[in-house]
Tab-separated table of C-alpha atoms and ligand atoms in Angstrom:
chain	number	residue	atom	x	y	z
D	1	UNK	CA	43.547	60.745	-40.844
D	2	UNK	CA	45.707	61.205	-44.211
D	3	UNK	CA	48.459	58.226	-45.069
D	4	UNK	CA	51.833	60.097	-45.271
D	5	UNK	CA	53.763	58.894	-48.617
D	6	UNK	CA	56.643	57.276	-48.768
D	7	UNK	CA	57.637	55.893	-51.806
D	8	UNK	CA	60.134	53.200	-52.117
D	9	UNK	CA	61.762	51.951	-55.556
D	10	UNK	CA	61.411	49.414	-57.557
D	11	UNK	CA	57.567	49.660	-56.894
D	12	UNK	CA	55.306	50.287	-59.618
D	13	UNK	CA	53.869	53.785	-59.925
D	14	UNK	CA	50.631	52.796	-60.178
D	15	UNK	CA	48.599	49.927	-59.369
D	16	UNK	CA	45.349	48.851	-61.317
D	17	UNK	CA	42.964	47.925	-58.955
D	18	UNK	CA	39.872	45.192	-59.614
D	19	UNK	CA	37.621	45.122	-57.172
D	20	UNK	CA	35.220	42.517	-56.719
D	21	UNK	CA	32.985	43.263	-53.718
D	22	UNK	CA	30.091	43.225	-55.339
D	23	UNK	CA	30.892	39.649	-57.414
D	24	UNK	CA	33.079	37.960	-54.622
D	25	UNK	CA	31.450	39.687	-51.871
D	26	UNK	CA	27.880	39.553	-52.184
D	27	UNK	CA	27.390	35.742	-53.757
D	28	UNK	CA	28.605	34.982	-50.165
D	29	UNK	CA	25.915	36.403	-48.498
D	30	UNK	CA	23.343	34.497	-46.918
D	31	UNK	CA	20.237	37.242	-47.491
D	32	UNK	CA	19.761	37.627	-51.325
D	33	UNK	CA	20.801	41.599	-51.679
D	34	UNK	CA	17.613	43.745	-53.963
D	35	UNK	CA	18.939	44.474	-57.197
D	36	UNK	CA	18.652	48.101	-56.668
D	37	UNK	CA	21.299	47.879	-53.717
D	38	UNK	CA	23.255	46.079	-55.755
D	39	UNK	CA	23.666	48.565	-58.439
D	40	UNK	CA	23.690	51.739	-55.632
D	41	UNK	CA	26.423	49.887	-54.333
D	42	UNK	CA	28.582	49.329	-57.855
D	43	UNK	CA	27.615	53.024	-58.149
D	44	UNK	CA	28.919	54.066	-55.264
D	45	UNK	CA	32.196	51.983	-55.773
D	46	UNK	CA	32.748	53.823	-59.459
D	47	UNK	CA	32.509	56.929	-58.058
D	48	UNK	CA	34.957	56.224	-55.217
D	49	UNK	CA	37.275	56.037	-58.565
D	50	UNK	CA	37.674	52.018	-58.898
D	51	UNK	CA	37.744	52.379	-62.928
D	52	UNK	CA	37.604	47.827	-63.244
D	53	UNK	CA	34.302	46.708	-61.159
D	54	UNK	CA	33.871	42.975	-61.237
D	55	UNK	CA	29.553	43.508	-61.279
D	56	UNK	CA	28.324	40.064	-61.105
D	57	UNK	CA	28.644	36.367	-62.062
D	58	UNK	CA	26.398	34.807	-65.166
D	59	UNK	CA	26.786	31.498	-63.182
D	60	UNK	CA	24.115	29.361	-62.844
D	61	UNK	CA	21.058	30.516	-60.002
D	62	UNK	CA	20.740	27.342	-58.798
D	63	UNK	CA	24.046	27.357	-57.594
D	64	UNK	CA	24.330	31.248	-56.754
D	65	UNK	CA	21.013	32.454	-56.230
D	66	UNK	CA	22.657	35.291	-54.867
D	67	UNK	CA	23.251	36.770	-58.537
D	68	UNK	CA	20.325	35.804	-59.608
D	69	UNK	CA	19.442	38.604	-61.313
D	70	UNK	CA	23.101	39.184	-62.771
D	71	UNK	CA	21.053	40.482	-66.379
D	72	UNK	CA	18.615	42.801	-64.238
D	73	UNK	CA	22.293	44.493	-62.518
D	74	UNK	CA	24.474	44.239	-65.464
D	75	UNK	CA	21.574	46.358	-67.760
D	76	UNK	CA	21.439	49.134	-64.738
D	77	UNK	CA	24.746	50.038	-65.237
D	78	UNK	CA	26.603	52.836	-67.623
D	79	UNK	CA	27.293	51.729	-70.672
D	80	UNK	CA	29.738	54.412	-71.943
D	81	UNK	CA	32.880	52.450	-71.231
D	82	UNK	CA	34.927	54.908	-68.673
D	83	UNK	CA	34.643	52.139	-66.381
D	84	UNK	CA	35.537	48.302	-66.801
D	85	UNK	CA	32.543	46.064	-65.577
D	86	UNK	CA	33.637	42.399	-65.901
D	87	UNK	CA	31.498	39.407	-64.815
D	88	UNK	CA	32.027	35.761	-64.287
D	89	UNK	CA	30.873	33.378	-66.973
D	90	UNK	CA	30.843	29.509	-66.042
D	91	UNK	CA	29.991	28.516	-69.751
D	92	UNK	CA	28.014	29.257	-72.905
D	93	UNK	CA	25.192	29.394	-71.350
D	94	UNK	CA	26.360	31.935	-69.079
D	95	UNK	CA	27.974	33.830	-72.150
D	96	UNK	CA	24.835	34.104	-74.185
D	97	UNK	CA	23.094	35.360	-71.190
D	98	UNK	CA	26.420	37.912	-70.669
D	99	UNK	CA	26.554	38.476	-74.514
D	100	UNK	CA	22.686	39.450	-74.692
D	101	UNK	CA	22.786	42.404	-72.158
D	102	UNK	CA	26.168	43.780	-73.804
D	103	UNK	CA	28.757	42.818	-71.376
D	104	UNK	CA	32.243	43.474	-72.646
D	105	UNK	CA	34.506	41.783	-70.208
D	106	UNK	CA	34.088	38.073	-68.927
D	107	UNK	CA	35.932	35.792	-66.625
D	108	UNK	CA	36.579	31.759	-66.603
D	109	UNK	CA	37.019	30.371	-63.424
D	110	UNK	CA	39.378	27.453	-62.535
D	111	UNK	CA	40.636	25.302	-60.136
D	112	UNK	CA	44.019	24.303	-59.666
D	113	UNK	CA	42.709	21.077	-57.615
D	114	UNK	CA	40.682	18.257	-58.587
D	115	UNK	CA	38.453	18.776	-55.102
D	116	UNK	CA	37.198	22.117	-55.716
D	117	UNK	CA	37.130	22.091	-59.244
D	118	UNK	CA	34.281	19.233	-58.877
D	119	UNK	CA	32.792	21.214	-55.777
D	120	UNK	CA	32.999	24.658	-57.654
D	121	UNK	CA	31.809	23.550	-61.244
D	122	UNK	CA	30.866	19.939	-60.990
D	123	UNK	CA	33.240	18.438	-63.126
D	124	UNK	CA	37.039	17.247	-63.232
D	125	UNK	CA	39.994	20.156	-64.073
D	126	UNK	CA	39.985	18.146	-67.808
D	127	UNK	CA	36.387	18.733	-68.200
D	128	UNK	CA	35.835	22.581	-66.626
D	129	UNK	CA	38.760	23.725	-69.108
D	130	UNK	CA	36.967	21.381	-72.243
D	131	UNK	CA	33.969	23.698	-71.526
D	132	UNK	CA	36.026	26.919	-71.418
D	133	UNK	CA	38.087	26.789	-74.650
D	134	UNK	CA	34.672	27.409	-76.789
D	135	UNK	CA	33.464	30.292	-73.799
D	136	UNK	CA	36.978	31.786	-74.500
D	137	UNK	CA	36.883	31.559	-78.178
D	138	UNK	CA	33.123	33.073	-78.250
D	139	UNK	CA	33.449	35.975	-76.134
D	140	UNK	CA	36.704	36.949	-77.631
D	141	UNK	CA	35.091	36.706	-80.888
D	142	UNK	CA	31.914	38.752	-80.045
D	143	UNK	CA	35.455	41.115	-78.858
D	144	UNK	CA	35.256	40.457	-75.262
D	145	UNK	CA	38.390	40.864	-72.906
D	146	UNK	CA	38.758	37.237	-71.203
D	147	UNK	CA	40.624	36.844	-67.534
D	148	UNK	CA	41.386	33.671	-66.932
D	149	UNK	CA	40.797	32.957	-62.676
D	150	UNK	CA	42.926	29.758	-61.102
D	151	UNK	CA	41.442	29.081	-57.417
D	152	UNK	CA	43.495	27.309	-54.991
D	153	UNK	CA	46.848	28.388	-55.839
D	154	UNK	CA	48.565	27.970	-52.375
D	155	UNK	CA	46.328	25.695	-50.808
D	156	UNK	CA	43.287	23.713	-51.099
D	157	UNK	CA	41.209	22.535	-47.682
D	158	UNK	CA	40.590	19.106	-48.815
D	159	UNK	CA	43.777	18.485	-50.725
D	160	UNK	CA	46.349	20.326	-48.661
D	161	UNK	CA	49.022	22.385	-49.842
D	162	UNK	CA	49.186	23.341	-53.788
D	163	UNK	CA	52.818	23.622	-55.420
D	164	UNK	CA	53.063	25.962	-58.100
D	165	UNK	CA	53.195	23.724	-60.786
D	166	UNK	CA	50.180	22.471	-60.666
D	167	UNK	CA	49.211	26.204	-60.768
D	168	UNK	CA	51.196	26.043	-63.622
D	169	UNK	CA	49.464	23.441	-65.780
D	170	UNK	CA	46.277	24.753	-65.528
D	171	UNK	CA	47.409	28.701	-66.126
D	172	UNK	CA	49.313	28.055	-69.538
D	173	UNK	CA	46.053	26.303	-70.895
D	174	UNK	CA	43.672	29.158	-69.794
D	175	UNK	CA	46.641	31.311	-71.907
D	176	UNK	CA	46.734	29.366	-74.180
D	177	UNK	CA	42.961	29.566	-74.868
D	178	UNK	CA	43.259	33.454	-75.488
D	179	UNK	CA	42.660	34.938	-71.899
D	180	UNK	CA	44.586	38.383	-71.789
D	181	UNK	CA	45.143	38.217	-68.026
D	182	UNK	CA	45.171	35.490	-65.820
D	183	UNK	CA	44.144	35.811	-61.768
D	184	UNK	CA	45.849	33.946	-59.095
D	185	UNK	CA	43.761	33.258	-56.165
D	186	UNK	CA	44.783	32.246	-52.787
D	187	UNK	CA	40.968	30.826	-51.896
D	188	UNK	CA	41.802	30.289	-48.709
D	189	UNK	CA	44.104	32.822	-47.881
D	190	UNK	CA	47.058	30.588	-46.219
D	191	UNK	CA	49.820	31.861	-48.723
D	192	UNK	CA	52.833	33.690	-47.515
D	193	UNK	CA	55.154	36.177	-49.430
D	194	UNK	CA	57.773	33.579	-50.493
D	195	UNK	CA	55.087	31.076	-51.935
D	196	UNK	CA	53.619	33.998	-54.140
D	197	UNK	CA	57.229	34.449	-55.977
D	198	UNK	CA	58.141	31.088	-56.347
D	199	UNK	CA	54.995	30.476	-57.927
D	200	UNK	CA	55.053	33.792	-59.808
D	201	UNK	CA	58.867	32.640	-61.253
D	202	UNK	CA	57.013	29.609	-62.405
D	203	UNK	CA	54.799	31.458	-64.237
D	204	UNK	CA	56.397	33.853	-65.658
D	205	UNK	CA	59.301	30.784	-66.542
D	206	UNK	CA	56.313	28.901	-68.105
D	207	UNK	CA	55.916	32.167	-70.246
D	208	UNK	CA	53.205	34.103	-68.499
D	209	UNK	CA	53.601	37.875	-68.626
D	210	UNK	CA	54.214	39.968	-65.275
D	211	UNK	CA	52.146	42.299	-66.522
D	212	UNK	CA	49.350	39.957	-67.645
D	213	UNK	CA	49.393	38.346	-64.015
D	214	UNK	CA	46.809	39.696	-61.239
D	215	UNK	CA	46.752	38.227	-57.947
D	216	UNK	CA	43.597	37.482	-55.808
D	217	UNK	CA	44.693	37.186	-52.359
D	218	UNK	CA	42.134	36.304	-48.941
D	219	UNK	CA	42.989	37.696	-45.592
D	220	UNK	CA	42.083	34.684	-43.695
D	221	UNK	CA	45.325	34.226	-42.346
D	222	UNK	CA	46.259	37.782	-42.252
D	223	UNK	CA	48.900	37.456	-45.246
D	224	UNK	CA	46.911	39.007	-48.444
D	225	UNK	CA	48.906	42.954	-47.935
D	226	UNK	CA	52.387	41.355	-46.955
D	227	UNK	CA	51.471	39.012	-50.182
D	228	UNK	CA	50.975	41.797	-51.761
D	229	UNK	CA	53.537	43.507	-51.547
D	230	UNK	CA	55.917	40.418	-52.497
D	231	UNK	CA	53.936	40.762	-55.647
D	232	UNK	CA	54.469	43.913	-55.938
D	233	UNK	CA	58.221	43.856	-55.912
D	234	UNK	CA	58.308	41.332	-58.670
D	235	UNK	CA	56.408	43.162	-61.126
D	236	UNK	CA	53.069	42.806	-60.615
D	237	UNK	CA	50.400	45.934	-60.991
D	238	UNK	CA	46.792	44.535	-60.894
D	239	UNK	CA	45.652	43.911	-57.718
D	240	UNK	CA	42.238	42.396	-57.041
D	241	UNK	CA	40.732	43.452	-53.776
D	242	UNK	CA	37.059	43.658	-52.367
D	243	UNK	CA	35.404	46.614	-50.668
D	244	UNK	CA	34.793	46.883	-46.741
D	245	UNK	CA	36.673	43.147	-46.933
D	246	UNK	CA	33.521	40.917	-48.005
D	247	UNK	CA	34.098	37.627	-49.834
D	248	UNK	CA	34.462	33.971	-50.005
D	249	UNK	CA	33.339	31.663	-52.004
D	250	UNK	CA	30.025	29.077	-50.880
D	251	UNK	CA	31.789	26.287	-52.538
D	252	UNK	CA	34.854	26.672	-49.853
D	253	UNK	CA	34.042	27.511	-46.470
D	254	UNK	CA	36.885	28.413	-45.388
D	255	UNK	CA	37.286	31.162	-47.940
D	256	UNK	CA	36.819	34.225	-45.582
D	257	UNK	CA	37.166	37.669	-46.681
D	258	UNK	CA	39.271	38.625	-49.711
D	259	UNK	CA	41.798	41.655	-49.233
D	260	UNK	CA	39.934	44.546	-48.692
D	261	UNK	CA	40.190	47.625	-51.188
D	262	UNK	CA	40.545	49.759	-48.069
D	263	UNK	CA	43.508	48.049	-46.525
D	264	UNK	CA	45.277	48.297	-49.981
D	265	UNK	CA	44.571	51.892	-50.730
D	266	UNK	CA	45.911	52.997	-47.411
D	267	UNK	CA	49.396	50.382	-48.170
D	268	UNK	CA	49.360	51.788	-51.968
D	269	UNK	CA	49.159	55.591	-51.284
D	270	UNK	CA	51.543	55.209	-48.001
D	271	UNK	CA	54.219	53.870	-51.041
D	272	UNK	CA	53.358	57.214	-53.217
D	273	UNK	CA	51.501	54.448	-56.013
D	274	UNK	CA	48.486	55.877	-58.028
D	275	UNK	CA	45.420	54.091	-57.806
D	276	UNK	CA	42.604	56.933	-58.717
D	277	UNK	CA	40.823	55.959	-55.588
D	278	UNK	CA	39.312	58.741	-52.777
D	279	UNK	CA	39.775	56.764	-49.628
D	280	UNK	CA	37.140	58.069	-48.052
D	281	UNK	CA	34.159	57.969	-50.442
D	282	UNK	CA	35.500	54.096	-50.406
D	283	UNK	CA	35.360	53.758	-46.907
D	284	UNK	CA	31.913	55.540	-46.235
D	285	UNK	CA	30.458	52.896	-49.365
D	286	UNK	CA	31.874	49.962	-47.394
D	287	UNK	CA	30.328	51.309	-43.904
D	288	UNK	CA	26.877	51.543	-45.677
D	289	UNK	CA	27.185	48.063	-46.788
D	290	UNK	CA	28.319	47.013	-43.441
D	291	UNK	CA	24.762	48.599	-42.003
D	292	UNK	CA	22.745	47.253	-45.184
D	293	UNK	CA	23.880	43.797	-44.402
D	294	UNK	CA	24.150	44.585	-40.706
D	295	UNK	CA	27.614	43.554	-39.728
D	296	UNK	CA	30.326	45.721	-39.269
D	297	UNK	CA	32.963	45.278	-41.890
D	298	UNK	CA	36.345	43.032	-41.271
D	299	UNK	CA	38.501	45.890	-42.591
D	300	UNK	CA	40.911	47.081	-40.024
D	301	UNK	CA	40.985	50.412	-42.464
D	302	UNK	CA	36.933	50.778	-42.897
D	303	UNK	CA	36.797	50.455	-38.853
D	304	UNK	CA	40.237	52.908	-38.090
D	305	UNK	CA	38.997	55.649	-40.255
D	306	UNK	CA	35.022	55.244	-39.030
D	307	UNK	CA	36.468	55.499	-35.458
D	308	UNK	CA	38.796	58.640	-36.442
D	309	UNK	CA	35.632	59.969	-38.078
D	310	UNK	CA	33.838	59.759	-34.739
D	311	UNK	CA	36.142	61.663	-33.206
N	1	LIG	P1	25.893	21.747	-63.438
N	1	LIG	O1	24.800	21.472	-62.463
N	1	LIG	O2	26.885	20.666	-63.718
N	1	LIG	O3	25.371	22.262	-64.848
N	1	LIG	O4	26.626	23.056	-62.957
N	1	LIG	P2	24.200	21.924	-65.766
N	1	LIG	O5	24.649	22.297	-67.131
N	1	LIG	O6	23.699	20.515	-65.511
N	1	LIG	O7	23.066	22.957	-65.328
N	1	LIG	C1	22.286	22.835	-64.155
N	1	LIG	C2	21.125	23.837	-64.281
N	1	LIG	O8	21.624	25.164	-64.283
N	1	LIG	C3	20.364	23.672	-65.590
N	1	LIG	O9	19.038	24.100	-65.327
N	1	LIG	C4	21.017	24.684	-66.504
N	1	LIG	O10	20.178	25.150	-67.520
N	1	LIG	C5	21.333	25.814	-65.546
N	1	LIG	P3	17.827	23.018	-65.221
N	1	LIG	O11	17.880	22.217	-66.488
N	1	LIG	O12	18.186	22.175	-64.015
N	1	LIG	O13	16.631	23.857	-65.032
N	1	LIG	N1	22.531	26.568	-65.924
N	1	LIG	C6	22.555	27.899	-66.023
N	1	LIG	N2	21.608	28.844	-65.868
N	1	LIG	C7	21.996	30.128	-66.040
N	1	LIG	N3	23.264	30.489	-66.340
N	1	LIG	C8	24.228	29.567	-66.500
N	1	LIG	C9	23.880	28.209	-66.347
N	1	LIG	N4	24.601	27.078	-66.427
N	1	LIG	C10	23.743	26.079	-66.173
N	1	LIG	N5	25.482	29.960	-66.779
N	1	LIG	C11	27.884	25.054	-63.417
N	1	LIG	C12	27.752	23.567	-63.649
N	1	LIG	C13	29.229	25.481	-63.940
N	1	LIG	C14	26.765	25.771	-64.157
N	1	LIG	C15	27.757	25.317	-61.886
N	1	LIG	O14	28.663	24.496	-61.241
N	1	LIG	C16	27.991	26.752	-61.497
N	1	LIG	O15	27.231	27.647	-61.862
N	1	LIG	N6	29.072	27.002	-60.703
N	1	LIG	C17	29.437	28.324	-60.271
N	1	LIG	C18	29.918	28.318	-58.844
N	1	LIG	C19	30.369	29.705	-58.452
N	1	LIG	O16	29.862	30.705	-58.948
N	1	LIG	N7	31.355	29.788	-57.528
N	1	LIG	C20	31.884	31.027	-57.063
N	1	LIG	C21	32.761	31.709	-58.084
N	1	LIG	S1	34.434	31.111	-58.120
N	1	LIG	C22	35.242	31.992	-56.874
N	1	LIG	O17	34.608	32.645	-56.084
N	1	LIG	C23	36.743	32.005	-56.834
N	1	LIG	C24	37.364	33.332	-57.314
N	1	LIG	O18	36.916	34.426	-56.521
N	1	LIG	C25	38.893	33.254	-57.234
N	1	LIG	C26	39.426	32.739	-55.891
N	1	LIG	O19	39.187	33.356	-54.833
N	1	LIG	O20	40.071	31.695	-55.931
N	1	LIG	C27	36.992	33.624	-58.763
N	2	LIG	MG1	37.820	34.998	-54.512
């Protein structure tokens, strides 16, 4: 079944999309994934078209074990440059590791509460930027690319509601510190379309870029493609999103699935935007992983297009 275009203005004409199955999706897995599936899967995903593949997290394996082997998958993939394959570094220790197997695109990871930021990196909001600055500094030196993440944008499940500028505070110093795009995620997945612009006014009124702003939205509540789309119409054009809808994060439980890539292709290409993806090579990758981890997969897309498939 083929989306019919229809493309609206004031939409961008293309959207860049960064997927992150393989990073948000698989350290939320209970079974420990081979390394071999790991990279067949990031395989698969590149040649589905996704040209920016978040591969893995240099985190520590005591508290992912799940990427354990984040050197073994990193050094299995091309290293030609056609496609982006960024990974999430915690700290310098993570950035040496990162650093000695070549990686040219790394990611910081903050909170925007005090709660998670002790439960996701052990230390206060103060301390987790203290020990970014110098991971920013290094990796942009060595002439990495540097994303800045902020968790808990809209909500936090031990702190309640977030307003944007507390967002805010903690955005401008990851900026500040050099990082050429800066993520927004919704954890938890309870924001709604008017929460993303107010808080993307504040940014960009704080002096953030549109176009250096990605947004990292969960489904949980079933908002992360109306969300989208607000973001859309503001300006935004990276879009993180996470084959077959896997994700979460083991430091929030109630981080379900992010957005999955599926869902978004088939809203992107219905608006006539460009995103280089094949739908279906996507789809048939995500229904593989759905049988390798032997679950079907949450996306309403993945399971509309196996059914159709069936027919
Ligand atoms: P800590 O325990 O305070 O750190 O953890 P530490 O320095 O005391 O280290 C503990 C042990 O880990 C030591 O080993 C270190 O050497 C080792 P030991 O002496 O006990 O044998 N270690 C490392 N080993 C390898 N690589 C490293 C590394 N660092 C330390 N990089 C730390 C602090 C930051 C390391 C820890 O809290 C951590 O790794 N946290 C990561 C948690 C995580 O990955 N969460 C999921 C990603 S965030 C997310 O999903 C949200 C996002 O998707 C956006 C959204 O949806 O909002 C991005
Ligand atoms: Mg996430």
């Amino acid at each position: 079944m083929p989306v019919l275009s229809y493309p609206r203005a004031g939409l961008p004409a293309r959207v860049q999309i960064y997927e992150v199955g393989a990073r948000d999706g698989l350290q939320n897995e209970s079974t420990v994934l081979p390394t071999d599936v790991k990279v067949a899967f990031i395989t698969r995903l590149v040649a589905s078209g996704l040209s920016a593949v978040e591969a893995t997290s240099f985190v520590s394996p005591k508290w992912v074990p799940q990427l354990g082997d984040a050197s073994e998958v990193y050094a299995a993939l091309p290293a030609d440059g056609s496609v982006r394959f960024p990974v999430l570094v915690p700290n310098e220790a993570g950035l040496d590791r990162a650093l000695a197997v070549g990686v040219k695109e790394v990611a910081v990871f903050a909170s925007a509460t005090e709660t998670f930021a002790q439960r996701n990196l052990n230390r206060t909001i103060a301390s987790s930027l203290a020990m970014f600055a110098p991971v920013v500094q290094r990796a942009i030196d060595a002439g990495c690319r540097v994303r800045g993440y902020v968790s808990m944008c809209f909500g936090d499940p031990w702190e309640g509601p977030v307003v944007p500028a507390q967002v805010v505070s903690v955005a401008t110093r990851l900026m500040e510190f050099g990082c050429s795009e800066l993520s927004i995620g919704d954890t938890i997945g309870v924001a709604t379309p008017g929460h993303v612009v107010a808080l993307l006014d504040a940014l960009t009124e704080a002096g953030v870029g549109l176009g250096e702003i990605a947004v990292h939205f969960h489904d949980t509540y079933g908002q992360a493609l109306a969300n989208t789309l607000a973001a859309l119409e503001c300006g935004v054009t990276t879009v993180d999103s996470s084959a077959g809808g896997l994700g979460g994060c083991p430091y929030a439980k109630s981080a379900t699935g992010n957005l999955a890539t599926e869902d978004l292709v088939w809203m992107l290409h219905g608006l006539g935007i460009e995103t280089g993806v094949d739908l279906d090579a996507l789809v048939a990758t995500s229904a593989w992983m759905a049988s390798v981890l032997g679950r079907p997969s949450p996306s309403l897309v993945v399971r509309a297009l196996g059914a159709a498939n069936e027919k």
